[in-house]
Short mmCIF file of C-alpha atoms in Angstrom, two decimals:
data_model
loop_
_atom_site.label_atom_id
_atom_site.label_comp_id
_atom_site.label_asym_id
_atom_site.label_seq_id
_atom_site.Cartn_x
_atom_site.Cartn_y
_atom_site.Cartn_z
CA MET A 1 136.18 98.36 -152.04
CA ARG A 2 134.40 101.47 -153.18
CA VAL A 3 134.35 102.43 -156.76
CA ALA A 4 133.05 105.27 -159.11
CA ILE A 5 132.17 104.56 -162.67
CA ALA A 6 132.50 107.19 -165.48
CA GLU A 7 131.09 105.66 -168.73
CA ASP A 8 128.75 107.12 -171.29
CA SER A 9 127.11 103.91 -172.28
CA ALA A 10 124.14 103.56 -169.88
CA LEU A 11 123.86 99.84 -170.54
CA LEU A 12 127.55 99.19 -169.79
CA ARG A 13 127.57 101.43 -166.83
CA ALA A 14 124.57 99.73 -165.36
CA GLY A 15 125.86 96.30 -166.12
CA MET A 16 129.20 96.95 -164.41
CA ALA A 17 127.42 98.40 -161.32
CA ARG A 18 125.25 95.38 -161.02
CA LEU A 19 128.14 92.93 -161.43
CA LEU A 20 130.31 94.80 -158.96
CA ALA A 21 127.45 94.99 -156.38
CA ASP A 22 127.01 91.27 -156.71
CA GLU A 23 130.72 90.95 -155.64
CA GLY A 24 130.15 93.15 -152.56
CA ILE A 25 131.87 96.14 -154.13
CA GLU A 26 130.13 99.47 -153.47
CA VAL A 27 129.47 101.77 -156.42
CA VAL A 28 129.43 105.28 -154.92
CA ALA A 29 129.02 107.25 -158.11
CA SER A 30 127.83 106.49 -161.65
CA LEU A 31 128.52 109.24 -164.22
CA ALA A 32 127.74 109.51 -167.92
CA ASP A 33 130.46 112.06 -168.62
CA ALA A 34 133.79 113.31 -167.17
CA VAL A 35 132.65 116.92 -166.59
CA ASN A 36 132.21 116.78 -162.86
CA VAL A 37 134.15 113.55 -162.09
CA LEU A 38 136.93 115.32 -160.18
CA ASP A 39 134.28 116.95 -157.81
CA VAL A 40 132.59 113.66 -157.36
CA VAL A 41 135.73 111.84 -156.63
CA LYS A 42 136.53 114.41 -153.88
CA GLU A 43 133.00 114.05 -152.43
CA THR A 44 132.60 110.28 -152.46
CA CYS A 45 136.23 109.14 -151.91
CA PRO A 46 136.23 105.98 -153.98
CA HIS A 47 139.11 103.51 -153.88
CA VAL A 48 139.13 103.13 -157.62
CA VAL A 49 137.65 105.15 -160.45
CA ILE A 50 136.61 103.19 -163.60
CA MET A 51 136.75 105.61 -166.49
CA ASP A 52 136.16 105.43 -170.19
CA VAL A 53 138.86 107.12 -172.27
CA ARG A 54 136.54 108.76 -174.76
CA MET A 55 133.71 110.68 -173.06
CA PRO A 56 131.15 113.32 -173.83
CA PRO A 57 131.05 116.03 -175.11
CA THR A 58 133.73 115.52 -177.84
CA HIS A 59 134.48 111.85 -177.33
CA THR A 60 138.12 112.37 -177.69
CA ASP A 61 140.29 112.39 -174.58
CA GLU A 62 138.08 113.68 -171.77
CA GLY A 63 138.60 110.43 -169.84
CA ILE A 64 142.33 110.50 -169.89
CA ARG A 65 142.49 114.09 -168.98
CA ALA A 66 140.19 113.49 -166.08
CA ALA A 67 142.25 110.45 -165.05
CA VAL A 68 145.45 112.47 -164.96
CA ASP A 69 143.65 115.16 -162.83
CA ILE A 70 142.67 112.38 -160.35
CA GLN A 71 146.15 110.99 -160.24
CA ARG A 72 147.37 114.46 -159.16
CA LEU A 73 145.23 114.34 -156.05
CA ASP A 74 147.09 113.74 -152.73
CA GLY A 75 145.93 110.39 -151.51
CA GLY A 76 143.57 110.10 -154.41
CA PRO A 77 141.97 106.94 -155.79
CA ALA A 78 143.34 104.39 -158.19
CA VAL A 79 142.37 104.79 -161.90
CA LEU A 80 141.28 102.01 -164.30
CA LEU A 81 140.76 103.32 -167.78
CA LEU A 82 138.64 101.48 -170.37
CA SER A 83 138.98 101.83 -174.10
CA GLN A 84 137.42 100.43 -177.19
CA TYR A 85 140.79 100.41 -179.01
CA VAL A 86 144.48 100.01 -178.12
CA GLU A 87 145.69 103.58 -177.72
CA HIS A 88 149.34 103.32 -176.67
CA THR A 89 149.92 107.00 -176.15
CA TYR A 90 147.02 107.20 -173.63
CA ALA A 91 148.27 104.20 -171.74
CA GLN A 92 151.77 105.64 -171.60
CA GLN A 93 150.48 108.90 -170.39
CA LEU A 94 148.46 107.24 -167.67
CA VAL A 95 151.45 105.17 -166.41
CA ARG A 96 153.79 108.16 -166.54
CA ASN A 97 151.59 110.11 -164.25
CA ALA A 98 150.92 107.22 -161.86
CA ARG A 99 151.25 107.75 -158.14
CA GLY A 100 149.32 104.63 -157.10
CA GLY A 101 147.24 101.84 -158.73
CA THR A 102 146.75 102.40 -162.40
CA GLY A 103 145.17 100.31 -165.18
CA TYR A 104 144.28 100.40 -168.85
CA LEU A 105 142.03 97.72 -170.33
CA LEU A 106 140.14 97.10 -173.47
CA LYS A 107 136.38 97.02 -172.88
CA GLN A 108 136.20 93.58 -174.25
CA ARG A 109 137.88 92.38 -171.05
CA ILE A 110 134.60 93.14 -169.08
CA GLY A 111 133.18 90.22 -171.00
CA ASP A 112 135.30 87.93 -168.90
CA PHE A 113 134.21 89.40 -165.67
CA ALA A 114 136.61 87.29 -163.55
CA GLU A 115 139.52 88.67 -165.46
CA PHE A 116 138.19 92.22 -165.22
CA LEU A 117 137.52 91.75 -161.45
CA GLU A 118 141.14 90.47 -160.94
CA ALA A 119 142.45 93.63 -162.71
CA LEU A 120 140.29 95.94 -160.68
CA GLN A 121 141.43 94.35 -157.45
CA ARG A 122 145.11 94.54 -158.53
CA VAL A 123 144.70 98.24 -159.36
CA GLY A 124 142.94 98.85 -156.00
CA LYS A 125 146.01 97.29 -154.29
CA GLY A 126 148.26 99.91 -155.95
CA GLU A 127 149.49 97.74 -158.90
CA THR A 128 149.81 98.56 -162.52
CA VAL A 129 147.59 96.54 -164.97
CA LEU A 130 147.90 96.95 -168.73
CA ASP A 131 145.91 95.04 -171.39
CA PRO A 132 147.87 92.25 -173.03
CA ASP A 133 146.99 93.64 -176.41
CA LEU A 134 149.15 96.67 -175.70
CA PHE A 135 152.19 94.31 -175.92
CA ARG A 136 150.69 92.20 -178.70
CA GLN A 137 150.16 95.08 -181.09
CA PHE A 138 153.93 95.36 -181.34
CA VAL A 139 154.37 91.76 -182.66
CA GLY A 140 156.09 92.03 -186.08
CA SER A 141 157.30 95.59 -185.49
CA PRO A 142 161.09 96.15 -185.96
CA ARG A 143 161.60 96.64 -182.13
CA GLU A 144 159.65 93.50 -181.36
CA LYS A 145 161.66 91.63 -183.89
CA ARG A 146 164.83 92.92 -182.31
CA ALA A 147 163.63 91.78 -178.91
CA ALA A 148 162.87 88.40 -180.36
CA GLU A 149 166.45 88.15 -181.74
CA LEU A 150 167.84 88.93 -178.27
CA LEU A 151 165.56 86.97 -175.99
CA THR A 152 164.82 83.32 -175.60
CA PRO A 153 161.18 82.16 -176.02
CA ARG A 154 160.77 81.92 -172.32
CA GLU A 155 162.17 85.40 -171.75
CA HIS A 156 159.85 86.78 -174.38
CA GLN A 157 156.89 85.24 -172.33
CA VAL A 158 158.20 86.98 -169.21
CA LEU A 159 158.56 90.32 -171.07
CA GLU A 160 154.91 90.19 -172.21
CA LEU A 161 153.73 89.49 -168.63
CA MET A 162 156.05 92.28 -167.35
CA SER A 163 154.29 94.65 -169.82
CA THR A 164 150.94 93.93 -168.24
CA GLY A 165 152.22 95.02 -164.80
CA LEU A 166 152.57 91.60 -163.17
CA THR A 167 155.02 91.36 -160.29
CA ASN A 168 157.70 88.60 -160.31
CA MET A 169 155.34 86.59 -158.01
CA GLY A 170 152.50 87.14 -160.45
CA ILE A 171 154.66 85.81 -163.24
CA VAL A 172 155.56 82.77 -161.11
CA ASN A 173 151.84 82.00 -160.80
CA ARG A 174 151.00 82.53 -164.47
CA LEU A 175 154.01 80.41 -165.80
CA ASN A 176 154.17 77.92 -162.94
CA ILE A 177 157.91 78.20 -162.58
CA SER A 178 160.04 79.06 -159.52
CA GLU A 179 160.54 82.63 -158.33
CA ARG A 180 164.28 82.17 -158.72
CA ALA A 181 163.75 81.26 -162.36
CA VAL A 182 161.54 84.36 -162.88
CA GLU A 183 164.29 86.54 -161.18
CA LYS A 184 166.90 85.23 -163.51
CA HIS A 185 164.70 85.79 -166.66
CA VAL A 186 163.77 89.31 -165.58
CA THR A 187 167.48 90.24 -164.84
CA ALA A 188 168.40 88.83 -168.29
CA ILE A 189 165.68 90.78 -170.04
CA LEU A 190 166.55 94.09 -168.31
CA GLY A 191 170.13 93.59 -169.25
CA LYS A 192 169.61 92.56 -172.90
CA LEU A 193 167.21 95.32 -173.64
CA ARG A 194 168.90 98.00 -171.62
CA ILE A 195 165.82 98.52 -169.57
CA PRO A 196 166.52 100.33 -166.22
CA ASN A 197 165.85 98.26 -163.14
CA SER A 198 163.41 99.67 -160.81
CA GLY A 199 161.56 98.35 -157.70
CA GLU A 200 158.43 100.30 -158.74
CA SER A 201 156.24 98.05 -160.86
CA HIS A 202 154.76 100.97 -163.02
CA ARG A 203 158.28 102.26 -163.82
CA ARG A 204 159.21 98.73 -165.04
CA VAL A 205 156.06 98.62 -167.21
CA LEU A 206 156.88 102.09 -168.55
CA ALA A 207 160.41 101.12 -169.41
CA VAL A 208 159.01 98.13 -171.36
CA LEU A 209 156.47 100.36 -173.24
CA ASP A 210 159.17 102.81 -174.10
CA TYR A 211 161.38 100.01 -175.53
CA LEU A 212 158.49 98.71 -177.66
CA ARG A 213 157.53 102.15 -178.58
CA GLY A 214 160.83 102.56 -180.52
CA ILE A 215 163.50 104.22 -178.33
CA ASP A 216 166.69 103.34 -180.11
CA ARG A 217 169.05 102.76 -177.12
CA LEU A 218 170.29 99.46 -178.45
CA THR A 219 170.98 100.70 -181.97
CA ALA A 220 172.72 103.85 -180.70
CA ASP A 221 174.99 101.69 -178.43
CA GLU A 222 175.81 99.26 -181.20
CA ASN A 223 176.78 102.03 -183.64
CA ARG A 224 179.32 103.51 -181.27
#
């Protein structure tokens, strides 16, 4: 795997490069800002770009804007965004524009390098990977409470794993249950929450995010 890193923290950037190199992953570019990242990507052709959301000069949304530009490239690399905080809007924007592997993780995940490496590899394979905290931030919200009323405890577990981008087989491995059981749970969840069924993993993730974001499909249906 070939990766490019765009991260303004020199220490974090160097640490990631060293750890990735130890795993046999080639770091083809290391950038402190997002100004020239698109040109560098075109020149070095990485498989994955690891990008901070907030980059110089304004430290606002340079990273997400660069990520969206990268996603528009024909045959371009996968993108793994890193953020200090859960920023649902940025994650949703990233998934909506996904044409290949895409990921959004909190920087604290790098502390567990095995977990970070797994996410990087999944993104490199074309999967969608979202930080579990993107789901957990909605715990206690009206929409999450509505989901809890409709779903069984096991279905709620499966919904959380769906929101991180896991495939059915990935959920099988996490929960140690049969593939048939997962299929039944997923079908039940999609039906109960009025989430459109799709074979594309990032579309399934986006549907879950839309639901938790507060789209009132269920309430509207019930009021008819």
